[in-house]
mmCIF file of C-alpha atoms in Angstrom:
data_model
loop_
_atom_site.group_PDB
_atom_site.id
_atom_site.type_symbol
_atom_site.label_atom_id
_atom_site.label_comp_id
_atom_site.label_asym_id
_atom_site.label_seq_id
_atom_site.Cartn_x
_atom_site.Cartn_y
_atom_site.Cartn_z
ATOM 1 C CA MET A 542 0.000 0.000 0.000
ATOM 2 C CA THR A 543 1.175 3.542 -0.677
ATOM 3 C CA PRO A 544 1.988 5.561 2.439
ATOM 4 C CA LEU A 545 -0.069 8.638 3.174
ATOM 5 C CA GLN A 546 1.378 11.781 1.693
ATOM 6 C CA ASP A 547 1.097 15.044 3.591
ATOM 7 C CA THR A 548 0.052 17.913 1.338
ATOM 8 C CA ASP A 549 1.605 20.535 3.620
ATOM 9 C CA GLU A 550 5.088 21.295 2.256
ATOM 10 C CA ASN A 551 6.247 22.449 5.690
ATOM 11 C CA THR A 552 5.573 19.218 7.556
ATOM 12 C CA GLY A 553 8.864 17.545 6.663
ATOM 13 C CA THR A 554 7.136 14.348 5.604
ATOM 14 C CA ASP A 555 9.347 12.032 3.561
ATOM 15 C CA GLU A 556 7.621 11.448 0.207
ATOM 16 C CA ASN A 557 9.039 7.928 -0.124
ATOM 17 C CA THR A 558 8.378 6.508 3.332
ATOM 18 C CA GLY A 559 5.483 8.635 4.537
ATOM 19 C CA THR A 560 7.291 9.200 7.858
ATOM 20 C CA ASP A 561 7.705 12.547 9.554
ATOM 21 C CA GLN A 562 11.376 13.449 9.272
ATOM 22 C CA ASN A 563 11.094 16.183 11.921
ATOM 23 C CA THR A 564 10.282 13.580 14.586
ATOM 24 C CA GLY A 565 12.852 11.201 16.087
ATOM 25 C CA PRO A 566 12.203 7.479 16.593
ATOM 26 C CA ASP A 567 10.654 7.894 20.046
ATOM 27 C CA GLY A 568 8.569 10.817 18.867
ATOM 28 C CA ARG A 569 7.227 8.818 15.920
ATOM 29 C CA ILE A 570 6.345 5.919 18.200
ATOM 30 C CA ASP A 571 4.695 8.206 20.744
ATOM 31 C CA ALA A 572 2.707 9.944 18.013
ATOM 32 C CA ALA A 573 1.434 6.656 16.597
ATOM 33 C CA ALA A 574 0.564 5.350 20.066
ATOM 34 C CA ALA A 575 -1.312 8.559 20.913
ATOM 35 C CA LEU A 576 -3.308 8.390 17.669
ATOM 36 C CA LEU A 577 -4.386 4.789 18.277
ATOM 37 C CA THR A 578 -5.178 5.434 21.936
ATOM 38 C CA ALA A 579 -7.385 8.395 21.053
ATOM 39 C CA ALA A 580 -9.167 6.391 18.345
ATOM 40 C CA ALA A 581 -9.917 3.591 20.817
ATOM 41 C CA ALA A 582 -11.124 6.002 23.497
ATOM 42 C CA THR A 583 -13.443 7.937 21.191
ATOM 43 C CA ARG A 584 -14.500 4.989 18.986
ATOM 44 C CA THR A 585 -13.485 7.141 16.027
ATOM 45 C CA PRO A 586 -11.121 5.634 13.442
ATOM 46 C CA CYS A 587 -7.879 7.417 12.664
ATOM 47 C CA ALA A 588 -5.585 7.722 9.668
ATOM 48 C CA PRO A 589 -3.037 4.916 9.152
ATOM 49 C CA VAL A 590 -0.088 5.203 11.546
ATOM 50 C CA ARG A 591 2.345 4.260 8.778
ATOM 51 C CA ARG A 592 2.558 8.006 8.310
ATOM 52 C CA TYR A 593 4.829 7.879 11.351
ATOM 53 C CA LEU A 594 6.275 4.387 11.070
ATOM 54 C CA GLY A 595 6.616 3.783 7.349
ATOM 55 C CA GLU A 596 5.428 0.516 5.833
ATOM 56 C CA GLY A 597 8.333 -1.733 6.804
ATOM 57 C CA ASP A 598 9.540 -0.868 10.310
ATOM 58 C CA ILE A 599 7.870 -3.759 12.128
ATOM 59 C CA ASP A 600 10.060 -3.376 15.205
ATOM 60 C CA ALA A 601 8.828 0.194 15.640
ATOM 61 C CA ALA A 602 5.249 -0.983 15.175
ATOM 62 C CA TYR A 603 5.642 -3.606 17.916
ATOM 63 C CA GLU A 604 7.063 -0.920 20.191
ATOM 64 C CA VAL A 605 3.910 1.127 19.584
ATOM 65 C CA GLN A 606 1.855 -1.957 20.438
ATOM 66 C CA ARG A 607 3.919 -2.532 23.593
ATOM 67 C CA ARG A 608 3.421 1.038 24.816
ATOM 68 C CA VAL A 609 -0.323 1.017 24.197
ATOM 69 C CA ALA A 610 -0.613 -2.374 25.930
ATOM 70 C CA ALA A 611 1.450 -1.163 28.882
ATOM 71 C CA ALA A 612 -0.894 1.804 29.290
ATOM 72 C CA ARG A 613 -3.893 -0.552 29.288
ATOM 73 C CA ALA A 614 -2.240 -2.742 31.902
ATOM 74 C CA ALA A 615 -1.438 0.295 34.026
ATOM 75 C CA SER A 616 -5.127 1.247 33.938
ATOM 76 C CA GLY A 617 -6.111 -2.157 35.309
ATOM 77 C CA ALA A 618 -6.465 -4.505 32.327
ATOM 78 C CA ARG A 619 -4.920 -7.959 32.856
ATOM 79 C CA ARG A 620 -3.025 -9.782 30.128
ATOM 80 C CA VAL A 621 -4.534 -13.240 29.542
ATOM 81 C CA GLY A 622 -2.841 -14.391 26.348
ATOM 82 C CA ALA A 623 -2.100 -13.538 22.743
ATOM 83 C CA LYS A 624 -3.595 -13.679 19.279
ATOM 84 C CA ILE A 625 -2.141 -14.370 15.878
ATOM 85 C CA GLY A 626 -3.322 -12.368 12.904
ATOM 86 C CA LEU A 627 -3.031 -12.708 9.136
ATOM 87 C CA THR A 628 -2.447 -16.466 9.049
ATOM 88 C CA ALA A 629 -4.975 -17.476 6.378
ATOM 89 C CA PRO A 630 -4.073 -16.631 2.750
ATOM 90 C CA VAL A 631 -7.643 -15.493 2.091
ATOM 91 C CA VAL A 632 -7.383 -12.948 4.931
ATOM 92 C CA GLN A 633 -3.938 -11.825 3.764
ATOM 93 C CA GLN A 634 -5.437 -11.231 0.324
ATOM 94 C CA GLN A 635 -8.317 -9.268 1.849
ATOM 95 C CA PHE A 636 -5.813 -6.698 3.147
ATOM 96 C CA GLY A 637 -2.786 -7.079 0.916
ATOM 97 C CA VAL A 638 -0.611 -7.949 3.930
ATOM 98 C CA PHE A 639 1.216 -11.243 3.450
ATOM 99 C CA GLN A 640 2.838 -12.106 6.774
ATOM 100 C CA PRO A 641 1.460 -13.016 10.202
ATOM 101 C CA ASP A 642 1.581 -10.792 13.249
ATOM 102 C CA PHE A 643 0.492 -10.993 16.864
ATOM 103 C CA GLY A 644 -1.269 -8.961 19.531
ATOM 104 C CA VAL A 645 -2.019 -9.143 23.244
ATOM 105 C CA LEU A 646 -5.290 -10.374 24.761
ATOM 106 C CA PHE A 647 -6.675 -8.678 27.884
ATOM 107 C CA ASP A 648 -9.310 -9.903 30.313
ATOM 108 C CA ASP A 649 -11.831 -7.269 29.234
ATOM 109 C CA MET A 650 -11.732 -8.666 25.679
ATOM 110 C CA MET A 651 -12.871 -12.157 26.684
ATOM 111 C CA TYR A 652 -16.462 -13.408 26.468
ATOM 112 C CA ALA A 653 -18.091 -16.815 26.857
ATOM 113 C CA HIS A 654 -20.419 -18.708 24.535
ATOM 114 C CA GLY A 655 -23.767 -16.869 24.319
ATOM 115 C CA GLU A 656 -22.654 -13.933 26.466
ATOM 116 C CA PRO A 657 -23.805 -10.651 24.855
ATOM 117 C CA LEU A 658 -21.175 -8.408 23.286
ATOM 118 C CA PRO A 659 -22.085 -4.714 23.065
ATOM 119 C CA LEU A 660 -21.813 -3.489 19.492
ATOM 120 C CA GLY A 661 -20.869 -0.027 20.718
ATOM 121 C CA ARG A 662 -17.523 -1.168 22.080
ATOM 122 C CA PHE A 663 -16.280 -1.669 18.506
ATOM 123 C CA ILE A 664 -15.523 0.709 15.636
ATOM 124 C CA GLN A 665 -15.713 -1.394 12.458
ATOM 125 C CA PRO A 666 -15.918 -5.015 13.640
ATOM 126 C CA ARG A 667 -15.568 -8.203 11.627
ATOM 127 C CA ALA A 668 -15.955 -11.824 12.710
ATOM 128 C CA GLU A 669 -13.804 -14.870 12.034
ATOM 129 C CA GLY A 670 -13.723 -18.485 13.171
ATOM 130 C CA GLU A 671 -10.690 -19.857 15.001
ATOM 131 C CA ILE A 672 -9.332 -22.502 17.360
ATOM 132 C CA ALA A 673 -8.210 -21.224 20.758
ATOM 133 C CA PHE A 674 -5.368 -22.988 22.575
ATOM 134 C CA VAL A 675 -5.210 -22.925 26.378
ATOM 135 C CA LEU A 676 -1.701 -23.628 27.645
ATOM 136 C CA GLY A 677 -0.893 -25.869 30.565
ATOM 137 C CA ARG A 678 2.847 -25.137 30.409
ATOM 138 C CA ASP A 679 5.078 -22.221 29.524
ATOM 139 C CA LEU A 680 6.135 -21.956 25.886
ATOM 140 C CA ASP A 681 9.339 -20.014 26.389
ATOM 141 C CA LEU A 682 11.889 -21.861 24.218
ATOM 142 C CA PRO A 683 13.549 -19.724 21.517
ATOM 143 C CA GLY A 684 13.231 -22.582 19.025
ATOM 144 C CA ALA A 685 9.790 -23.860 20.041
ATOM 145 C CA GLY A 686 8.319 -26.283 17.529
ATOM 146 C CA VAL A 687 5.203 -28.320 16.925
ATOM 147 C CA ALA A 688 6.108 -30.954 19.539
ATOM 148 C CA ASP A 689 6.569 -28.236 22.170
ATOM 149 C CA VAL A 690 3.166 -26.762 21.342
ATOM 150 C CA LEU A 691 1.481 -30.150 21.578
ATOM 151 C CA ARG A 692 3.085 -30.848 24.971
ATOM 152 C CA ALA A 693 2.219 -27.395 26.306
ATOM 153 C CA THR A 694 -1.435 -27.337 25.190
ATOM 154 C CA GLU A 695 -3.866 -28.380 27.904
ATOM 155 C CA PHE A 696 -6.927 -28.162 25.645
ATOM 156 C CA VAL A 697 -8.442 -26.285 22.709
ATOM 157 C CA LEU A 698 -11.792 -24.535 22.293
ATOM 158 C CA PRO A 699 -13.845 -23.276 19.358
ATOM 159 C CA ALA A 700 -13.689 -19.497 19.290
ATOM 160 C CA VAL A 701 -15.089 -16.531 17.410
ATOM 161 C CA GLU A 702 -12.803 -13.546 17.226
ATOM 162 C CA ILE A 703 -14.348 -10.130 16.691
ATOM 163 C CA VAL A 704 -11.521 -8.276 15.033
ATOM 164 C CA ASP A 705 -11.599 -4.504 14.906
ATOM 165 C CA SER A 706 -9.426 -1.747 13.540
ATOM 166 C CA ARG A 707 -8.765 1.726 14.824
ATOM 167 C CA ILE A 708 -7.576 2.569 11.275
ATOM 168 C CA THR A 709 -10.113 4.174 8.939
ATOM 169 C CA ASP A 710 -11.682 1.750 6.428
ATOM 170 C CA TRP A 711 -9.243 -1.026 7.402
ATOM 171 C CA ASP A 712 -6.618 0.713 5.243
ATOM 172 C CA LEU A 713 -3.680 -1.363 6.483
ATOM 173 C CA ALA A 714 -0.020 -1.982 5.904
ATOM 174 C CA ILE A 715 1.724 -4.462 8.200
ATOM 175 C CA THR A 716 2.939 -1.651 10.470
ATOM 176 C CA ASP A 717 -0.619 -0.358 10.921
ATOM 177 C CA THR A 718 -2.065 -3.660 12.086
ATOM 178 C CA VAL A 719 0.937 -4.557 14.271
ATOM 179 C CA ALA A 720 0.828 -1.188 16.025
ATOM 180 C CA ASP A 721 -2.935 -1.589 16.455
ATOM 181 C CA ASN A 722 -2.493 -4.777 18.512
ATOM 182 C CA ALA A 723 -3.036 -6.981 15.465
ATOM 183 C CA SER A 724 -6.466 -5.414 14.891
ATOM 184 C CA SER A 725 -7.839 -6.967 18.056
ATOM 185 C CA GLY A 726 -11.371 -6.526 19.366
ATOM 186 C CA ALA A 727 -12.858 -9.345 21.415
ATOM 187 C CA VAL A 728 -12.864 -13.127 21.742
ATOM 188 C CA VAL A 729 -15.793 -15.473 22.380
ATOM 189 C CA LEU A 730 -14.754 -18.876 23.724
ATOM 190 C CA GLY A 731 -16.652 -22.128 23.668
ATOM 191 C CA THR A 732 -17.167 -23.919 26.956
ATOM 192 C CA THR A 733 -16.335 -27.561 26.131
ATOM 193 C CA PRO A 734 -12.594 -28.324 26.119
ATOM 194 C CA HIS A 735 -11.001 -30.828 23.736
ATOM 195 C CA THR A 736 -7.562 -32.365 24.106
ATOM 196 C CA LEU A 737 -5.258 -32.798 21.143
ATOM 197 C CA ASP A 738 -4.797 -36.551 21.530
ATOM 198 C CA ALA A 739 -4.671 -38.081 18.033
ATOM 199 C CA ARG A 740 -6.393 -35.001 16.585
ATOM 200 C CA ASP A 741 -5.187 -33.432 13.337
ATOM 201 C CA LEU A 742 -6.184 -29.778 13.502
ATOM 202 C CA SER A 743 -5.168 -29.208 9.890
ATOM 203 C CA ARG A 744 -8.197 -31.293 8.853
ATOM 204 C CA VAL A 745 -10.764 -29.496 10.989
ATOM 205 C CA GLY A 746 -13.482 -27.938 8.836
ATOM 206 C CA MET A 747 -15.098 -24.636 9.757
ATOM 207 C CA THR A 748 -18.431 -22.996 9.006
ATOM 208 C CA LEU A 749 -19.376 -19.583 10.397
ATOM 209 C CA HIS A 750 -23.073 -18.663 10.349
ATOM 210 C CA ARG A 751 -24.667 -15.247 10.756
ATOM 211 C CA ASP A 752 -28.257 -15.424 11.974
ATOM 212 C CA GLY A 753 -28.507 -18.966 10.652
ATOM 213 C CA GLU A 754 -26.986 -18.308 7.214
ATOM 214 C CA PRO A 755 -23.496 -19.644 6.398
ATOM 215 C CA VAL A 756 -21.181 -16.727 5.609
ATOM 216 C CA SER A 757 -17.638 -18.131 5.871
ATOM 217 C CA PHE A 758 -16.052 -21.523 5.240
ATOM 218 C CA GLY A 759 -12.556 -22.752 5.955
ATOM 219 C CA ALA A 760 -10.303 -25.430 7.400
ATOM 220 C CA GLY A 761 -7.353 -25.831 9.729
ATOM 221 C CA HIS A 762 -4.824 -26.167 6.906
ATOM 222 C CA ALA A 763 -5.567 -22.551 5.902
ATOM 223 C CA CYS A 764 -3.882 -21.400 9.118
ATOM 224 C CA LEU A 765 -0.170 -21.630 8.182
ATOM 225 C CA GLY A 766 -0.757 -25.292 7.323
ATOM 226 C CA SER A 767 -2.115 -26.072 10.798
ATOM 227 C CA PRO A 768 -3.098 -24.028 13.861
ATOM 228 C CA VAL A 769 -0.365 -25.939 15.740
ATOM 229 C CA VAL A 770 2.230 -24.567 13.314
ATOM 230 C CA ALA A 771 0.814 -21.073 13.818
ATOM 231 C CA VAL A 772 1.137 -21.324 17.605
ATOM 232 C CA ALA A 773 4.734 -22.544 17.246
ATOM 233 C CA TRP A 774 5.475 -19.463 15.121
ATOM 234 C CA LEU A 775 3.888 -17.267 17.773
ATOM 235 C CA ALA A 776 5.844 -18.907 20.600
ATOM 236 C CA ARG A 777 9.163 -18.254 18.860
ATOM 237 C CA GLU A 778 8.249 -14.699 17.914
ATOM 238 C CA MET A 779 7.104 -13.795 21.421
ATOM 239 C CA VAL A 780 10.277 -15.203 22.975
ATOM 240 C CA ARG A 781 12.268 -13.133 20.500
ATOM 241 C CA ARG A 782 10.359 -10.058 21.613
ATOM 242 C CA GLU A 783 10.720 -10.940 25.315
ATOM 243 C CA GLN A 784 7.017 -11.637 25.861
ATOM 244 C CA PRO A 785 6.973 -15.457 26.185
ATOM 245 C CA LEU A 786 3.745 -17.408 26.374
ATOM 246 C CA ARG A 787 2.969 -18.717 29.875
ATOM 247 C CA ALA A 788 0.914 -21.510 31.396
ATOM 248 C CA GLY A 789 -2.731 -20.451 31.515
ATOM 249 C CA ASP A 790 -2.490 -18.209 28.458
ATOM 250 C CA VAL A 791 -5.264 -18.290 25.884
ATOM 251 C CA VAL A 792 -3.852 -18.255 22.366
ATOM 252 C CA MET A 793 -6.022 -17.417 19.369
ATOM 253 C CA SER A 794 -4.304 -19.340 16.591
ATOM 254 C CA GLY A 795 -5.600 -17.418 13.567
ATOM 255 C CA ALA A 796 -8.507 -17.423 11.123
ATOM 256 C CA LEU A 797 -9.513 -20.630 9.341
ATOM 257 C CA GLY A 798 -11.387 -18.745 6.627
ATOM 258 C CA PRO A 799 -12.452 -15.273 5.457
ATOM 259 C CA MET A 800 -13.475 -12.668 8.009
ATOM 260 C CA VAL A 801 -16.907 -11.142 7.513
ATOM 261 C CA PRO A 802 -18.310 -7.736 8.527
ATOM 262 C CA VAL A 803 -20.464 -7.716 11.659
ATOM 263 C CA GLY A 804 -22.672 -4.953 10.263
ATOM 264 C CA GLY A 805 -25.003 -4.721 13.255
ATOM 265 C CA PRO A 806 -26.616 -6.791 15.992
ATOM 266 C CA GLY A 807 -26.748 -10.500 15.238
ATOM 267 C CA ARG A 808 -25.615 -13.992 16.153
ATOM 268 C CA PHE A 809 -22.461 -15.592 14.786
ATOM 269 C CA ARG A 810 -22.372 -19.339 15.312
ATOM 270 C CA LEU A 811 -19.132 -21.172 14.602
ATOM 271 C CA GLU A 812 -19.099 -24.913 13.904
ATOM 272 C CA LEU A 813 -15.799 -26.800 13.942
ATOM 273 C CA ASP A 814 -15.686 -30.448 12.874
ATOM 274 C CA GLY A 815 -15.059 -32.547 15.968
ATOM 275 C CA LEU A 816 -14.607 -29.529 18.228
ATOM 276 C CA GLY A 817 -18.205 -28.415 18.720
ATOM 277 C CA GLU A 818 -19.526 -24.915 18.335
ATOM 278 C CA VAL A 819 -19.650 -21.482 19.915
ATOM 279 C CA GLU A 820 -21.974 -18.515 19.443
ATOM 280 C CA ALA A 821 -21.129 -14.836 19.580
ATOM 281 C CA VAL A 822 -24.178 -12.677 20.336
ATOM 282 C CA ILE A 823 -23.804 -9.058 19.194
ATOM 283 C CA GLU A 824 -26.282 -6.661 20.784
ATOM 284 C CA GLU A 825 -26.890 -2.926 20.710
ATOM 285 C CA GLY A 826 -25.269 -0.972 23.517
ATOM 286 C CA THR A 827 -21.860 0.154 24.739
ATOM 287 C CA LYS A 828 -21.423 -1.898 27.942
#
């Protein structure tokens, strides 16, 4: 995607990168974090933050994410896990971003099967079907692989993720979505756990219904080949960024098929072959 260009000749904006050359690295990161924080607080989308970060500085984008997350934690939110974004090719194609990323999950983002979600807490929400991993052991090895993920997973659950973006019209480069906590919104978890004994998650089929009509189809192999592979990627990446996954964490392993707009109040029911179902109930309101 082409970075935003500032039409004011006196701003010092670099025409090639879209970054503000009058602002040092910390200033750029602070500016991006402030823009996203204000958008979340007012439920008003903002311009892409690649204006400050450029399109390729992923490390700077994760620093923005870290600062925004730290502010949330300081205000009382509790970290409960992590989410992977942009794992399915069909979702990558929807946004023109062709690599995975991750974000942090907080306790106030978590809902249970059938528990109402207020539509007003979101800006421009979309729904996708996923498999959530609940860890029974730490996943803190720098070279964590599939076997480590399988040993560390206590059980999995069907899950609907309500993704959201603070960026206007979902106009994203990789730095925009990384800085924006991997476009996180909320998570709805099923209530019946399933162990991974002799279960091939790459073969799990998915159907997501909206008000009884099927709106998205997919399978486990769409998620980096398998959701287990996706979680291994996440474990390594989070160790590298000094945020290792811990026992008890909930890990959203990534979409199994296309995300679909929420549009308004409604019920999204996810069916996963062999793993049951979960329903996300979207209602009017802000709380």
